[in-house]
Coordinates of C-alpha atoms in Angstrom, one line a residue:
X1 CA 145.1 202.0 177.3
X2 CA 143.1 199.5 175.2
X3 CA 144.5 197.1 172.6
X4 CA 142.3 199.6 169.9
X5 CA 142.4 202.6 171.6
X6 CA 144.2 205.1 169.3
X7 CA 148.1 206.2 169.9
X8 CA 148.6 209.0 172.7
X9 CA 144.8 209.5 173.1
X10 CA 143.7 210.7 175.4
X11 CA 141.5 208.6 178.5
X12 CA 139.9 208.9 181.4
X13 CA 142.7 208.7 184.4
X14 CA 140.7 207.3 186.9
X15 CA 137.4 204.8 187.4
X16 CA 134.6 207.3 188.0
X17 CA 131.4 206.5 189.3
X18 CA 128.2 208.0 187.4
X19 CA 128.1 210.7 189.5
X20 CA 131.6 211.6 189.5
X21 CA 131.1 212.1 185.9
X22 CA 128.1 214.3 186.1
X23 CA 129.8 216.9 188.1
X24 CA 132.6 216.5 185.5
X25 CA 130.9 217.6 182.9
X26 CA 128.5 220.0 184.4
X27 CA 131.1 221.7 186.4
X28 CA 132.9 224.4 183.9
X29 CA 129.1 225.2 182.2
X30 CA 128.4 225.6 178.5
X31 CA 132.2 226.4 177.2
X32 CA 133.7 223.8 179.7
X33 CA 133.9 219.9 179.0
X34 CA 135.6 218.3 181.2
X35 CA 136.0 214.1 180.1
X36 CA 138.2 212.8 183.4
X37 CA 139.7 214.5 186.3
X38 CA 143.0 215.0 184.1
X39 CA 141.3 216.1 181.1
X40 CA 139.3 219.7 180.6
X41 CA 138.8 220.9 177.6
X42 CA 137.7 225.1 177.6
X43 CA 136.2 227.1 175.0
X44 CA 138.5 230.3 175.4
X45 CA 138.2 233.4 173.8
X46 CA 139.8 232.4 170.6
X47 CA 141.0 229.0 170.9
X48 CA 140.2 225.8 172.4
X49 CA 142.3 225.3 175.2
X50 CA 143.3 222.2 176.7
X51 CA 144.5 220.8 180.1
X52 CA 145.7 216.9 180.1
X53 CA 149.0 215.3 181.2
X54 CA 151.8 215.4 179.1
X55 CA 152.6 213.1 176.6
X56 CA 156.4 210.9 177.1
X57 CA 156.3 210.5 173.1
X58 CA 154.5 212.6 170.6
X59 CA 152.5 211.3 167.2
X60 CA 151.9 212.6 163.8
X61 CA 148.5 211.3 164.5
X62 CA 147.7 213.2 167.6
X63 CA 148.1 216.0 169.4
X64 CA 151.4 216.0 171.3
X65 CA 150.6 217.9 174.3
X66 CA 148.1 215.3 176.1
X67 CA 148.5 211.9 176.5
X68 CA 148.3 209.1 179.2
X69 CA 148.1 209.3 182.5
X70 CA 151.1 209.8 185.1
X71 CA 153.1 212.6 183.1
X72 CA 152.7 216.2 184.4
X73 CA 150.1 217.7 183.3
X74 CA 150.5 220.9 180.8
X75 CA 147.9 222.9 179.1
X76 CA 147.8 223.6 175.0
X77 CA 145.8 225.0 172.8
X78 CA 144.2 225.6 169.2
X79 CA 143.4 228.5 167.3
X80 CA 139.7 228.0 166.3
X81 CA 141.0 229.5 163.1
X82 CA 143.2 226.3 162.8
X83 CA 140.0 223.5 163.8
X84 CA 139.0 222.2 161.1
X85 CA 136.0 219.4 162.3
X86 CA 135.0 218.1 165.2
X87 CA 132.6 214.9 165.9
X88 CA 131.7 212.1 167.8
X89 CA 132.8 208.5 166.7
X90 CA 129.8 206.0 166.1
X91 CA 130.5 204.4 169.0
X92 CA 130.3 207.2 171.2
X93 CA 133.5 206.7 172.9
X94 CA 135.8 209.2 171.1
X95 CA 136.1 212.6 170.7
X96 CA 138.0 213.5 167.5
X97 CA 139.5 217.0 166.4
X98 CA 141.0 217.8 163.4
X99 CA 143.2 220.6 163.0
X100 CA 145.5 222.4 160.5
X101 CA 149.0 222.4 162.5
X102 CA 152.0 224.8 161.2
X103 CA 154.6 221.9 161.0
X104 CA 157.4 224.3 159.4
X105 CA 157.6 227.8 158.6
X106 CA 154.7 228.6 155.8
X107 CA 153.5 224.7 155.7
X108 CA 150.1 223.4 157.3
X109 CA 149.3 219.6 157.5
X110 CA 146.6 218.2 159.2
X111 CA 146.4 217.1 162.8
X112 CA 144.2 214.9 164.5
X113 CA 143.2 215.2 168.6
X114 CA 141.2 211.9 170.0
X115 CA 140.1 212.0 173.3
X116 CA 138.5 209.2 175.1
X117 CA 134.9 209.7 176.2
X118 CA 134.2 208.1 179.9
X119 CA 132.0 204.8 179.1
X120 CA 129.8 206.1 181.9
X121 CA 129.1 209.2 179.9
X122 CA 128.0 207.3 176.9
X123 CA 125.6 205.0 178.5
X124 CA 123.6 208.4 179.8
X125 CA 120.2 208.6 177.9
X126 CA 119.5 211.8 175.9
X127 CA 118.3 213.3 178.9
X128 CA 121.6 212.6 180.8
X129 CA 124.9 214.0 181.1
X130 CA 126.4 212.0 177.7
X131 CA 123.9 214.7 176.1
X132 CA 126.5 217.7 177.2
X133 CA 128.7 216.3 174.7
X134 CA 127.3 216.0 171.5
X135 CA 126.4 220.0 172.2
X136 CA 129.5 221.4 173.0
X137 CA 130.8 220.1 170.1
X138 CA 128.5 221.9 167.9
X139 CA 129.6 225.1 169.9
X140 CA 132.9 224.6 169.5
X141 CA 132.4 224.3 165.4
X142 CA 130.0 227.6 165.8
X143 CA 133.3 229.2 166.9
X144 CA 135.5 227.2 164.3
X145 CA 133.6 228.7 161.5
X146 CA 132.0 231.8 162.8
X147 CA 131.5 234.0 160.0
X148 CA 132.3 231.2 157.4
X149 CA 130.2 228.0 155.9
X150 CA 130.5 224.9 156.6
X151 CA 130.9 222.1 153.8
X152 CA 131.2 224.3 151.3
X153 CA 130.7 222.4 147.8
X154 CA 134.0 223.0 146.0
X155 CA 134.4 222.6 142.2
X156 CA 138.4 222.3 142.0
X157 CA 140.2 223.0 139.1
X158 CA 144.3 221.6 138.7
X159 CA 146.1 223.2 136.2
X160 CA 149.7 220.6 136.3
X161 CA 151.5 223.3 134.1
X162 CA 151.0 226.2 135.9
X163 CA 154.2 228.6 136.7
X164 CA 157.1 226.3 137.4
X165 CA 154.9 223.4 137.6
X166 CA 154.3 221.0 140.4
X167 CA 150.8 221.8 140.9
X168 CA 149.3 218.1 141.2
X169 CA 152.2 217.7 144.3
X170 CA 150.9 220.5 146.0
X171 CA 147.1 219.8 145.4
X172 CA 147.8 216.1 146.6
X173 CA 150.3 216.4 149.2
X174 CA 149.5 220.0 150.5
X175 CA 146.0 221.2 149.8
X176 CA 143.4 218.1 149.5
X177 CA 143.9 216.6 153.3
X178 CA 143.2 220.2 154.8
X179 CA 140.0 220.3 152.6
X180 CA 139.1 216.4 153.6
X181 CA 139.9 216.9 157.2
X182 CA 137.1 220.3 157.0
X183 CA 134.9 217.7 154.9
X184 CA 134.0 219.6 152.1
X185 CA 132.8 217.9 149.1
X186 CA 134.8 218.2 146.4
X187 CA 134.9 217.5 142.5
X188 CA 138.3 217.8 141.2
X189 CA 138.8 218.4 137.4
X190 CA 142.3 218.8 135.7
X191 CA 143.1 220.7 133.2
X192 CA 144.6 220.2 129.8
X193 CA 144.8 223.0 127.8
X194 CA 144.8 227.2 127.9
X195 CA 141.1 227.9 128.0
X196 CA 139.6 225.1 128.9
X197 CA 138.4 226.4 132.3
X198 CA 136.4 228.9 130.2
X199 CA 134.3 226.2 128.9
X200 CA 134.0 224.2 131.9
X201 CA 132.5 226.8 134.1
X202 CA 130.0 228.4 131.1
X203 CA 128.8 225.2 131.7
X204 CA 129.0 224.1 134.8
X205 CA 125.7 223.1 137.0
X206 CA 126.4 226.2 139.3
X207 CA 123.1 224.4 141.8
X208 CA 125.8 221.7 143.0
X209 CA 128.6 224.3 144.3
X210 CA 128.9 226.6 146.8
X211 CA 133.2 227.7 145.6
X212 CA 135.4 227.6 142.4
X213 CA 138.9 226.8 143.6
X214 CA 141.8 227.3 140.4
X215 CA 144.8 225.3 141.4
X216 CA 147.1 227.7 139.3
X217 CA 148.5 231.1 138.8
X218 CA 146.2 234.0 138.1
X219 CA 145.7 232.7 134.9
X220 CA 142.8 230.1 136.0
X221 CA 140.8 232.5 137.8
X222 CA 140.5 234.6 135.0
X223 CA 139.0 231.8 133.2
X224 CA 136.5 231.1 135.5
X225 CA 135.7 234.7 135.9
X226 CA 135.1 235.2 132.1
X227 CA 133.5 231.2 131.8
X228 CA 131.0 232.5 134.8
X229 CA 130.5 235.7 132.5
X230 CA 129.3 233.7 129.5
X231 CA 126.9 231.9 130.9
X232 CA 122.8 233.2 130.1
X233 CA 122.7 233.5 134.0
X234 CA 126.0 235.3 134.0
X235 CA 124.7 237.9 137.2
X236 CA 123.5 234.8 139.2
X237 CA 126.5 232.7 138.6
X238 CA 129.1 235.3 139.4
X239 CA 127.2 236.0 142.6
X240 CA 126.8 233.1 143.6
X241 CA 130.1 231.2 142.7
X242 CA 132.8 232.2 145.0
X243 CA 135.8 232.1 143.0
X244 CA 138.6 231.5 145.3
X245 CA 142.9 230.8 144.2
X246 CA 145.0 228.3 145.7
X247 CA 148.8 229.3 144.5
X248 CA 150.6 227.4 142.3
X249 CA 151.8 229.8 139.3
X250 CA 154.6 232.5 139.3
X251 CA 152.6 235.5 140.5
X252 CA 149.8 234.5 142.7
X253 CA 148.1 237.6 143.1
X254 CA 144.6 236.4 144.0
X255 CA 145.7 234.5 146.8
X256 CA 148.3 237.1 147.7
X257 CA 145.1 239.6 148.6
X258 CA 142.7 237.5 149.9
X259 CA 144.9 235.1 151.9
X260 CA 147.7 237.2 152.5
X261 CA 150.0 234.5 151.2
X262 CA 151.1 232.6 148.0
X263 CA 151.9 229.4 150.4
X264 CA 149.1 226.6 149.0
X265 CA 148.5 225.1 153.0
X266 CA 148.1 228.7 154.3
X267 CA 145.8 229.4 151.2
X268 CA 143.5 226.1 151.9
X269 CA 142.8 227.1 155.4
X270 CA 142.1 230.4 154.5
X271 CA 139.5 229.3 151.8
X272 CA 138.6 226.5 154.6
X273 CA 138.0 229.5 157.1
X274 CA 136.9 232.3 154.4
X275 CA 134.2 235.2 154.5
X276 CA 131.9 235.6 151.9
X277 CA 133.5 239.0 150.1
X278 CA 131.4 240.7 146.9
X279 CA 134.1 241.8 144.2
X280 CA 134.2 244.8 141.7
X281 CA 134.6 243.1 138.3
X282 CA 135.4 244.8 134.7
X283 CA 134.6 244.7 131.6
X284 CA 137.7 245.4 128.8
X285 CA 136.0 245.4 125.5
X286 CA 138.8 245.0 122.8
X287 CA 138.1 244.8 118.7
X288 CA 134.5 243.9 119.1
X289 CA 135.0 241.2 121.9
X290 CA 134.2 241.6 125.6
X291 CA 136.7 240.0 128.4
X292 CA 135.8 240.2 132.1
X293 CA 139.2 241.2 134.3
X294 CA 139.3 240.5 138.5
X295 CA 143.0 241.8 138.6
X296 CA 144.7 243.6 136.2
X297 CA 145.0 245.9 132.8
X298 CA 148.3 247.3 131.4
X299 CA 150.1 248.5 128.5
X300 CA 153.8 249.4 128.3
X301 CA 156.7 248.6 130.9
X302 CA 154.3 246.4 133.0
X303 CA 153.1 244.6 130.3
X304 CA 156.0 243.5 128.7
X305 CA 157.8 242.3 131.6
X306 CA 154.7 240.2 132.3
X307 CA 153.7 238.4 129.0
X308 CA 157.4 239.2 127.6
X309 CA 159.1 236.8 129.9
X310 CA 157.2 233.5 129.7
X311 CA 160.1 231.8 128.3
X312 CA 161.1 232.6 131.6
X313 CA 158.5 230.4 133.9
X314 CA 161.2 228.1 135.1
X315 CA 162.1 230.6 137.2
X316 CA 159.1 231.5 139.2
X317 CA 158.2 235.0 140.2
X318 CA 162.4 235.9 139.8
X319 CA 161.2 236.1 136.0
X320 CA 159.7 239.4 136.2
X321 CA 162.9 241.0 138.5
X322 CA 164.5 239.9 135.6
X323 CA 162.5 241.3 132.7
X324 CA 162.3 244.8 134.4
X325 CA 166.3 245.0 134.8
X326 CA 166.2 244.7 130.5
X327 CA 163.4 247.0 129.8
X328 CA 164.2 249.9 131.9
X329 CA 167.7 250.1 130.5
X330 CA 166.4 251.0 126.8
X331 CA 164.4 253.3 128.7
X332 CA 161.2 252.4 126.2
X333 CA 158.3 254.6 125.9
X334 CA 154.7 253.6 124.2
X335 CA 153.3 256.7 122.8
X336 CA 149.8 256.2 122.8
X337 CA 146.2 258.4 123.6
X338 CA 144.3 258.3 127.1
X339 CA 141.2 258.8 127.4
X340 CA 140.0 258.2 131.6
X341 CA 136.8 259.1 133.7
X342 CA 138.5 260.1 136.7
X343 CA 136.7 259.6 140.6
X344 CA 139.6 260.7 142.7
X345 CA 142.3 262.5 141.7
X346 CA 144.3 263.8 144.7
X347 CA 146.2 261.3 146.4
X348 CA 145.5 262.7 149.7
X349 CA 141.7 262.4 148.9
X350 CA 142.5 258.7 147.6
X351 CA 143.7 257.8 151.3
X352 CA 140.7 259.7 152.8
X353 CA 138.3 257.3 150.8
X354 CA 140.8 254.4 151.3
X355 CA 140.3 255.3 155.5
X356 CA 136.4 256.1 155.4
X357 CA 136.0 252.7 153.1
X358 CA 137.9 250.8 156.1
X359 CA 135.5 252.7 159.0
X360 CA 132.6 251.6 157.4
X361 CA 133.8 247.7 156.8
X362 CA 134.7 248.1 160.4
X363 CA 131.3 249.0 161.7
X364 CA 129.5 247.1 159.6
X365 CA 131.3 244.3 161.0
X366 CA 130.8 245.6 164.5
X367 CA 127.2 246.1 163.7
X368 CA 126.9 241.7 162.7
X369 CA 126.6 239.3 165.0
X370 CA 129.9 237.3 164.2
X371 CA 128.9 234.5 166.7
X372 CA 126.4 233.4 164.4
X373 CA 127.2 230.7 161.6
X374 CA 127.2 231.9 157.7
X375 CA 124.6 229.6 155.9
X376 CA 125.0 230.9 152.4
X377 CA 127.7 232.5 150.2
X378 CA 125.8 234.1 147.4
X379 CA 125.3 238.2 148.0
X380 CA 122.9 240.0 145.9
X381 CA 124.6 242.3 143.2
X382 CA 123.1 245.5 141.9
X383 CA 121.8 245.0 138.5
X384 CA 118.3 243.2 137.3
X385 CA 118.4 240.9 134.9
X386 CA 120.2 237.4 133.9
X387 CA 123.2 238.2 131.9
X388 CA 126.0 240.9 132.6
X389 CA 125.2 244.3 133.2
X390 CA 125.4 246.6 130.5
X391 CA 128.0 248.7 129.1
X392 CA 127.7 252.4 130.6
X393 CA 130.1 253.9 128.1
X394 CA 130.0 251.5 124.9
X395 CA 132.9 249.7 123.6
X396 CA 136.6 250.5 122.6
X397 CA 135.1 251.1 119.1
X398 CA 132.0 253.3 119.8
X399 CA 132.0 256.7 119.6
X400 CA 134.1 258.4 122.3
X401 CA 131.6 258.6 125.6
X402 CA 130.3 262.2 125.8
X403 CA 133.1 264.4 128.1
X404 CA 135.8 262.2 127.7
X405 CA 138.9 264.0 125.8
X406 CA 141.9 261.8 124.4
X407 CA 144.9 262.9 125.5
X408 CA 147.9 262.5 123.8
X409 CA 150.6 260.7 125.8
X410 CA 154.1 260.9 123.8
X411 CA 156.6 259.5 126.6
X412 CA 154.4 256.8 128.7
X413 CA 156.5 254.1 130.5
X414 CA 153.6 252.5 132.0
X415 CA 149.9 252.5 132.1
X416 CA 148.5 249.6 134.9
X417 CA 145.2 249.6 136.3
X418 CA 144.4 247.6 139.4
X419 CA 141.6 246.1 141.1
X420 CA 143.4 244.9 143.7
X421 CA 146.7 245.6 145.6
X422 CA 149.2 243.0 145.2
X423 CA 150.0 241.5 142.1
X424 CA 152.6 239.6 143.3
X425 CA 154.2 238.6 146.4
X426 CA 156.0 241.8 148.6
X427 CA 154.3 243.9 145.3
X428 CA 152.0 246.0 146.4
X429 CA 151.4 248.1 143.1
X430 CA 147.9 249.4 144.4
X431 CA 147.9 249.8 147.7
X432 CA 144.7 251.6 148.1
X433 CA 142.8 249.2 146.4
X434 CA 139.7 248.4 147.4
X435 CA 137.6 244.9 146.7
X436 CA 133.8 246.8 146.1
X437 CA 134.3 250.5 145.8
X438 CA 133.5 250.5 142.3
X439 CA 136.7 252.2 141.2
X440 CA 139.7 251.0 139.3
X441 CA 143.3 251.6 140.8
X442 CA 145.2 253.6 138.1
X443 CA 149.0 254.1 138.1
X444 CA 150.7 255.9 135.5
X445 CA 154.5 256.7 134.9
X446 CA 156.6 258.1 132.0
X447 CA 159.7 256.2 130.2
X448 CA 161.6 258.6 129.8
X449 CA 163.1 258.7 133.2
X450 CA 166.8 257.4 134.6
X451 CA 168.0 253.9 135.4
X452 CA 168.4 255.2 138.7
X453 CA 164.5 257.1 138.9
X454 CA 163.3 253.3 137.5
X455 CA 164.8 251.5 140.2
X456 CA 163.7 253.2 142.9
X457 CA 160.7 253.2 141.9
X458 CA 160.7 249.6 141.4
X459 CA 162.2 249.3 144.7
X460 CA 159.7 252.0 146.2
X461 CA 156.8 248.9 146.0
X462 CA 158.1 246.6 148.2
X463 CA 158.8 249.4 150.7
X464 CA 155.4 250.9 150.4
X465 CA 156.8 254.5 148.8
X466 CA 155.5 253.8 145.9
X467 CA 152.0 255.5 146.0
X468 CA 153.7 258.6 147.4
X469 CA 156.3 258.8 144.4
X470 CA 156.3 262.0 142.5
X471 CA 156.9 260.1 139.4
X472 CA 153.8 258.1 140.2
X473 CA 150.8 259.5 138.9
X474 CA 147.8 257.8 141.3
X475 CA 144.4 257.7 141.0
X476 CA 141.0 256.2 141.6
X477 CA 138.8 255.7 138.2
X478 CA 136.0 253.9 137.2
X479 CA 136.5 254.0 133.3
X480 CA 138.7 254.5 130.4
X481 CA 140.0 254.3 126.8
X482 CA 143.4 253.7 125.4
X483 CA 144.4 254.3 121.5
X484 CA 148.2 252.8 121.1
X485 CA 150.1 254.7 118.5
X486 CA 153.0 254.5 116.1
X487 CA 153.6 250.6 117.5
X488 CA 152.2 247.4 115.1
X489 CA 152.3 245.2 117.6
X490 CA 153.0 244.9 121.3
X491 CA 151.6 243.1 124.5
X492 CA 148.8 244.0 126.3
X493 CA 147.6 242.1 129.7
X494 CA 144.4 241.0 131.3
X495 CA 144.6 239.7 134.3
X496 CA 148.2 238.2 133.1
X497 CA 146.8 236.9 130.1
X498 CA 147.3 238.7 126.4
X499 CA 145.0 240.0 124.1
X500 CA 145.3 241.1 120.7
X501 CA 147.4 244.1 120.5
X502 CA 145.3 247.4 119.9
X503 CA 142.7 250.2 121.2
X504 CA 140.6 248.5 124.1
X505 CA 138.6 250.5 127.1
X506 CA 137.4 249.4 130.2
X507 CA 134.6 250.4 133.0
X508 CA 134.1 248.9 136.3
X509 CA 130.6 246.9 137.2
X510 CA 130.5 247.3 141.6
X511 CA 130.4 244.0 143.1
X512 CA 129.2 242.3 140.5
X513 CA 131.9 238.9 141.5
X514 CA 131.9 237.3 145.0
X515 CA 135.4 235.6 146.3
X516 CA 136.7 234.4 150.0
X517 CA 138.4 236.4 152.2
X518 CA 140.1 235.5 155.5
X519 CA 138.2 239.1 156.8
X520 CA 136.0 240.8 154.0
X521 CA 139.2 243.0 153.1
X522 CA 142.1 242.6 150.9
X523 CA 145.0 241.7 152.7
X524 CA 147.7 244.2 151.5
X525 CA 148.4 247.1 154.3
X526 CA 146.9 250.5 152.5
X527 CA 149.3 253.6 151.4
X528 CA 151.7 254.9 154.3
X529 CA 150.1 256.6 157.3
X530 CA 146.6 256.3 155.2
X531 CA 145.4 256.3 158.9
X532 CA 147.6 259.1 160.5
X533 CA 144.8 262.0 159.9

């Protein structure tokens, strides 16, 4: 090895002759390079595999399965999920790789392959064998990022106080290389105070990005959301914006559905790696204002232990464990009217729709031609015109919408809607949510019911027993009201977030947001045996 060849590279074994190397490279055809007798690089089904000789010492540079001649030889592999770029060196004499390597349990840092490219090869002309390099390489990157766009133009937003804290270590150490190593360009912005991010994205020059990345708890991505929803082009911007989560708060929902994780590494490779996925939106309108909501609405138990126990942040997502164990011992009730529109109202049916919605994703998916490289993120949405759609049913101080009835509820324990299923790690509160069937999860219970009853409830959404709890009333809705009563004051959340304590309704606008997803799905399983029939 040279005096400035990189550490445990790897290079050719042997001399070759030019024509040794032509039959090199020709001889495995397009998903076959092979760079030296000892070194064969294959394009397999779903990873890059790799034949060398194996390495006496490894590097946190380079791979540690190939290395330099005279150790046996061992194959690896990749995960093209995991390849992050791929390129020729100036010079011609390199082949680099970098991937996202799992270096513990739930913790990705970047890799980087070099492998020597034989000097013989890069003095071919175009026309010549050193011209089977350059596309291979681009094949290799079609499978790397099949379904998914390269480059993406990310706007990133820090937000150093969110949930415990610690969110500039994680961007630093954890987050930015993977995003470097897949060289997308990035503007980073931190911020300073609670509803900054509002501002900074009505504003923002939506032309120059492809993705919106909060650093944060859920808290950030609401103020995008509703920053996105200000703007004159609010329909444009909200399709056209992907607004994506990497976890660093106490709940991490967001990233929980999309990613299937609240780990930041695993999070950044998914966004790295994520497909284009149109997301129901809604609007709560509450004492004459209008607030856009991705996640979340609730009143009551839920509530509470959510915007009750932020004294609490220090102790990450243990906070709202914590809060519940207080609340269900007074075994508190919010008496209050309910007003809903009601889609689906037999939970059997619900898992019907929750199993035809998954058909249909999975032929349409069946139907695309994977293989072929995503070149834009922004989906057309539904409605005509620049700003948000309007409001089908009015606001929470209109006139009650023709055939809606207020029912009185005297004994409610909790009234949470979702629009998507986890809305925090191992709690899967919605589990037949759905990102674009225009309908709103609804889960209601009453507060009147044992310690015991509470508990196992509580316990019943980790399990996944939840949805099929008798004391769980479920169902699929795309609107409704809520009129609190005998109560002054309380908490009610958006998306984690308060607003002022009183009537406020809601109705859901299909697709009208656009996010990343690692598969066009949310990642929580659906209710138990929702595929059994």
């Amino acid at each position: 090895m040279g005096p400035n060849a990189p550490a445990d590279a790897v290079q050719p074994a042997q001399p070759q002759t030019r024509e040794s190397i032509g039959d090199a490279v020709h001889s495995g055809g397009d998903s076959v390079l092979v760079l030296s007798p000892g070194v064969t690089l294959t394009l397999g089904q779903d990873a890059l595999l790799m034949s060398g000789q194996l390495s006496t010492r490894r590097s946190r540079s380079c791979i540690p399965c190939l290395g330099s001649s005279g150790s046996s030889g061992t194959p690896g592999s990749i995960p093209y999920y995991n390849i992050l770029w791929a390129e020729i060196t100036g010079d011609h004499r390199w082949l680099l790789i970098d991937y996202a390597d799992e270096t513990h349990s739930n913790c990705l840092e970047v890799r980087n392959a070099k492998f020597a490219i034989p000097e013989l090869v890069t003095e071919q002309t175009p026309a010549g064998v050193g011209d089977q390099v350059a596309p291979w390489v681009d094949r290799l990157l079609d499978r790397a990022y099949s379904g998914s766009v390269r480059h993406k133009r990310a706007w990133v937003l820090v937000n150093p106080h969110a949930g415990p804290g610690g969110a500039d270590r994680i961007w630093e150490k954890e987050v930015k290389p993977i995003f470097e190593a897949a060289r997308m360009p990035m503007t980073v912005v931190r911020t300073t105070y609670s509803g900054e991010a509002v501002n900074l994205a009505r504003d923002l020059d939506i032309d120059n990005y492809d993705i919106a990345i909060p650093c944060s708890g859920d808290g950030l991505p609401h103020e995008v959301f509703n920053g996105l929803a200000k703007r004159p082009d609010a329909r444009r911007a909200l399709s056209k914006i992907a607004v994506c989560h990497v976890p660093c708060g106490s709940g991490n929902a967001m990233s929980c559905n999309l990613y299937g994780t609240h780990r930041p590494s695993l999070a950044a490779l998914a966004i790295v790696k994520g497909v284009p996925t149109p997301l129901d939106l809604v609007s709560v309108t509450h004492g004459g204002q209008r607030t856009i909501s991705f996640l979340s609405q609730a009143l009551g138990l839920i509530a509470e232990i959510d915007l009750g126990t932020e004294h609490l942040r220090w102790m990450g997502a243990t906070r709202f464990t914590c809060g519940f164990l207080m609340l269900v011992l007074q075994k508190k009730t919010y008496p209050c009217d309910i007003a809903v529109k009601v889609e689906i109202d037999s939970k059997e049916d619900i898992k019907k729709h929750y199993r035809n919605h998954v058909k249909q994703r999975k032929d349409r998916l069946s139907r695309a031609n994977r293989s072929q490289v995503s070149t834009s993120l922004e989906t057309p949405n539904s409605y005509d015109g620049p700003g948000l759609p309007p409001l089908k049913y009015g606001t929470s101080v209109d006139k009650l919408p023709e055939g809606w009835e207020l029912i009185p509820h005297e004994k409610l324990g909790s009234f949470y809607c979702g629009n998507m299923g986890y809305m925090a790690p191992d709690a899967n509160f919605f589990p037949a949510a759905l990102p674009d069937d225009g309908f709103i999860d609804l889960a209601t219970t009453n507060g009147d019911i044992s310690f015991f009853q509470s508990v196992n409830m509580q316990l019943g959404v980790e399990s996944g027993h939840f949805f099929d709890n008798p004391l769980v009333s479920y169902r699929k809705v795309s609107a409704f009201r809520i009129i609190p009563r005998n109560q002054d004051s309380g908490y009610i959340s958006i998306d984690g977030e308060a607003i002022p304590f009183g009537p406020f309704q809601a109705e859901v606008h299909p697709s009208l947001g656009l996010t990343l997803s690692k598969n066009g799905a949310f990642e929580a399983p659906g209710p138990l045996d929702w595929d059994m029939q």
